[in-house]
Amino acid sequence: MDELTNKVEGHDVWRWGRMTTDVAISLFDAPRVPEIKERVILFKIPQFWSPEISAEELYDATRGWWRLGPRRNNADYAFAVDKGIIHEVYRINSWRQRQSGDRDWEHDIGKPHKRWGFNGEVADELAHYRNTSVQHLFKKGECSPFKYVNC
């Protein structure tokens, strides 16, 4: 006799299935972020974050590639934000322009505005910002995928 199994977990199983308490709170009742005193860029990574995303995938989604101006050089940290919640914080060590071999580089060919990415590392000294809400910092209808704070 063949054993039946449900190989399809279902729509949005990561949102409604098993998760840690920290993840559940961040998704459904995230506290408002404490005042951000550091020089930060909030990067929105919509439709990408889930509790099952690897640290490397989240870093890659956050670090590049963005249409940023020179103001980027004022930022010391980058925050990975999805649906108004900070999921990770990174210390920015350096910036570089997207070039041949980078993800989606061919989209830059012939365009006047170039895209930038940062090299960095997880900033555990700012862990108190993780799983907090920055929704109030974005105006309703604001469509920019990033926001400067104190830069």
Short mmCIF file of C-alpha atoms in Angstrom, two decimals:
data_model
loop_
_atom_site.label_atom_id
_atom_site.label_comp_id
_atom_site.label_asym_id
_atom_site.label_seq_id
_atom_site.Cartn_x
_atom_site.Cartn_y
_atom_site.Cartn_z
CA MET A 1 0.00 0.00 0.00
CA ASP A 2 1.34 3.45 -0.94
CA GLU A 3 1.66 6.00 1.81
CA LEU A 4 0.01 9.37 1.12
CA THR A 5 1.95 12.54 1.82
CA ASN A 6 1.21 16.18 1.30
CA LYS A 7 4.23 17.42 -0.62
CA VAL A 8 2.84 20.94 -0.99
CA GLU A 9 3.10 22.82 2.29
CA GLY A 10 0.62 25.52 1.31
CA HIS A 11 0.45 29.20 0.53
CA ASP A 12 2.41 31.44 2.97
CA VAL A 13 3.25 28.47 5.22
CA TRP A 14 6.24 30.43 6.56
CA ARG A 15 3.85 33.10 7.85
CA TRP A 16 1.32 30.73 9.43
CA GLY A 17 3.42 27.64 10.25
CA ARG A 18 5.98 27.01 12.97
CA MET A 19 8.19 29.94 13.88
CA THR A 20 10.19 31.30 16.79
CA THR A 21 8.62 33.69 19.27
CA ASP A 22 10.86 36.54 18.05
CA VAL A 23 9.71 36.01 14.46
CA ALA A 24 6.03 35.81 15.46
CA ILE A 25 6.30 39.06 17.43
CA SER A 26 8.13 40.80 14.58
CA LEU A 27 5.45 39.74 12.09
CA PHE A 28 2.36 40.44 14.15
CA ASP A 29 3.24 42.87 16.95
CA ALA A 30 6.65 44.44 16.40
CA PRO A 31 7.52 47.20 18.85
CA ARG A 32 8.35 50.62 17.44
CA VAL A 33 12.07 51.07 16.81
CA PRO A 34 13.90 53.06 19.48
CA GLU A 35 15.17 56.41 18.27
CA ILE A 36 17.81 55.75 15.61
CA LYS A 37 20.84 57.88 16.44
CA GLU A 38 23.26 56.29 13.97
CA ARG A 39 23.67 57.25 10.31
CA VAL A 40 21.63 54.59 8.54
CA ILE A 41 20.04 53.63 5.24
CA LEU A 42 16.86 51.57 5.52
CA PHE A 43 16.64 49.21 2.53
CA LYS A 44 13.23 47.74 1.70
CA ILE A 45 13.48 44.17 0.47
CA PRO A 46 9.78 43.45 -0.24
CA GLN A 47 8.50 39.99 -1.15
CA PHE A 48 11.84 38.42 -0.32
CA TRP A 49 12.21 38.01 3.44
CA SER A 50 10.93 34.91 5.25
CA PRO A 51 12.01 33.23 8.49
CA GLU A 52 13.66 30.56 6.35
CA ILE A 53 15.88 32.91 4.33
CA SER A 54 19.57 32.29 4.88
CA ALA A 55 21.83 34.96 6.35
CA GLU A 56 23.75 35.09 3.06
CA GLU A 57 20.59 35.56 0.96
CA LEU A 58 19.41 38.38 3.22
CA TYR A 59 22.81 40.08 3.06
CA ASP A 60 22.87 39.81 -0.76
CA ALA A 61 19.35 41.24 -1.02
CA THR A 62 20.26 44.15 1.24
CA ARG A 63 23.71 45.13 0.02
CA GLY A 64 22.96 45.77 -3.63
CA TRP A 65 22.11 47.06 -6.12
CA TRP A 66 20.56 50.46 -5.46
CA ARG A 67 20.28 53.75 -7.36
CA LEU A 68 21.97 55.88 -4.72
CA GLY A 69 23.64 59.25 -4.91
CA PRO A 70 26.71 60.53 -3.07
CA ARG A 71 24.70 60.82 0.15
CA ARG A 72 25.25 57.05 0.57
CA ASN A 73 28.79 57.84 1.75
CA ASN A 74 27.39 59.43 4.92
CA ALA A 75 25.80 56.16 6.11
CA ASP A 76 27.58 53.90 8.57
CA TYR A 77 24.92 51.17 8.72
CA ALA A 78 22.36 49.47 6.47
CA PHE A 79 19.13 47.94 7.80
CA ALA A 80 17.28 45.16 5.96
CA VAL A 81 13.59 46.07 6.12
CA ASP A 82 10.57 44.08 4.94
CA LYS A 83 6.98 45.21 5.48
CA GLY A 84 8.23 47.87 7.88
CA ILE A 85 10.21 45.48 10.12
CA ILE A 86 14.01 45.53 10.55
CA HIS A 87 15.29 41.98 10.07
CA GLU A 88 19.04 42.59 10.11
CA VAL A 89 21.58 45.36 10.63
CA TYR A 90 24.90 45.67 8.79
CA ARG A 91 27.97 47.83 9.27
CA ILE A 92 28.94 49.39 5.93
CA ASN A 93 32.67 49.01 5.30
CA SER A 94 32.78 50.33 1.73
CA TRP A 95 30.72 51.09 -1.39
CA ARG A 96 31.26 50.01 -4.96
CA GLN A 97 29.52 50.56 -8.26
CA ARG A 98 27.87 47.54 -9.90
CA GLN A 99 30.08 46.09 -12.61
CA SER A 100 30.31 43.24 -15.08
CA GLY A 101 29.76 39.92 -13.32
CA ASP A 102 27.43 41.36 -10.67
CA ARG A 103 23.77 40.34 -10.51
CA ASP A 104 21.72 42.16 -13.20
CA TRP A 105 24.71 44.27 -14.32
CA GLU A 106 23.55 44.15 -17.93
CA HIS A 107 20.53 46.30 -16.97
CA ASP A 108 22.94 49.22 -16.33
CA ILE A 109 24.42 49.25 -19.83
CA GLY A 110 23.76 52.62 -21.46
CA LYS A 111 21.89 54.08 -18.49
CA PRO A 112 23.06 57.35 -16.90
CA HIS A 113 22.23 56.32 -13.32
CA LYS A 114 24.47 53.61 -11.97
CA ARG A 115 23.70 51.31 -9.06
CA TRP A 116 25.71 50.86 -5.91
CA GLY A 117 26.23 48.15 -3.34
CA PHE A 118 28.04 47.97 -0.04
CA ASN A 119 30.48 45.54 1.49
CA GLY A 120 29.85 45.01 5.14
CA GLU A 121 29.12 42.68 8.02
CA VAL A 122 26.43 42.03 10.59
CA ALA A 123 26.49 44.78 13.22
CA ASP A 124 25.70 42.93 16.46
CA GLU A 125 26.27 46.15 18.40
CA LEU A 126 22.95 47.33 16.91
CA ALA A 127 21.03 44.10 17.60
CA HIS A 128 18.48 46.08 19.64
CA TYR A 129 17.03 47.35 16.34
CA ARG A 130 16.24 43.87 15.00
CA ASN A 131 12.57 42.86 14.86
CA THR A 132 11.37 46.41 15.48
CA SER A 133 9.06 48.48 13.30
CA VAL A 134 10.13 51.47 11.21
CA GLN A 135 6.76 51.67 9.45
CA HIS A 136 6.16 55.14 10.92
CA LEU A 137 9.28 56.48 9.17
CA PHE A 138 7.79 55.83 5.72
CA LYS A 139 5.03 58.12 4.48
CA LYS A 140 1.93 56.44 3.09
CA GLY A 141 2.42 55.90 -0.63
CA GLU A 142 6.18 56.49 -0.47
CA CYS A 143 7.66 54.20 -3.09
CA SER A 144 11.41 54.69 -2.70
CA PRO A 145 13.10 51.36 -1.90
CA PHE A 146 15.41 53.03 0.63
CA LYS A 147 15.37 55.81 3.20
CA TYR A 148 18.23 57.79 4.71
CA VAL A 149 18.16 58.35 8.49
CA ASN A 150 20.57 60.92 10.00
CA CYS A 151 22.65 61.04 6.81
#
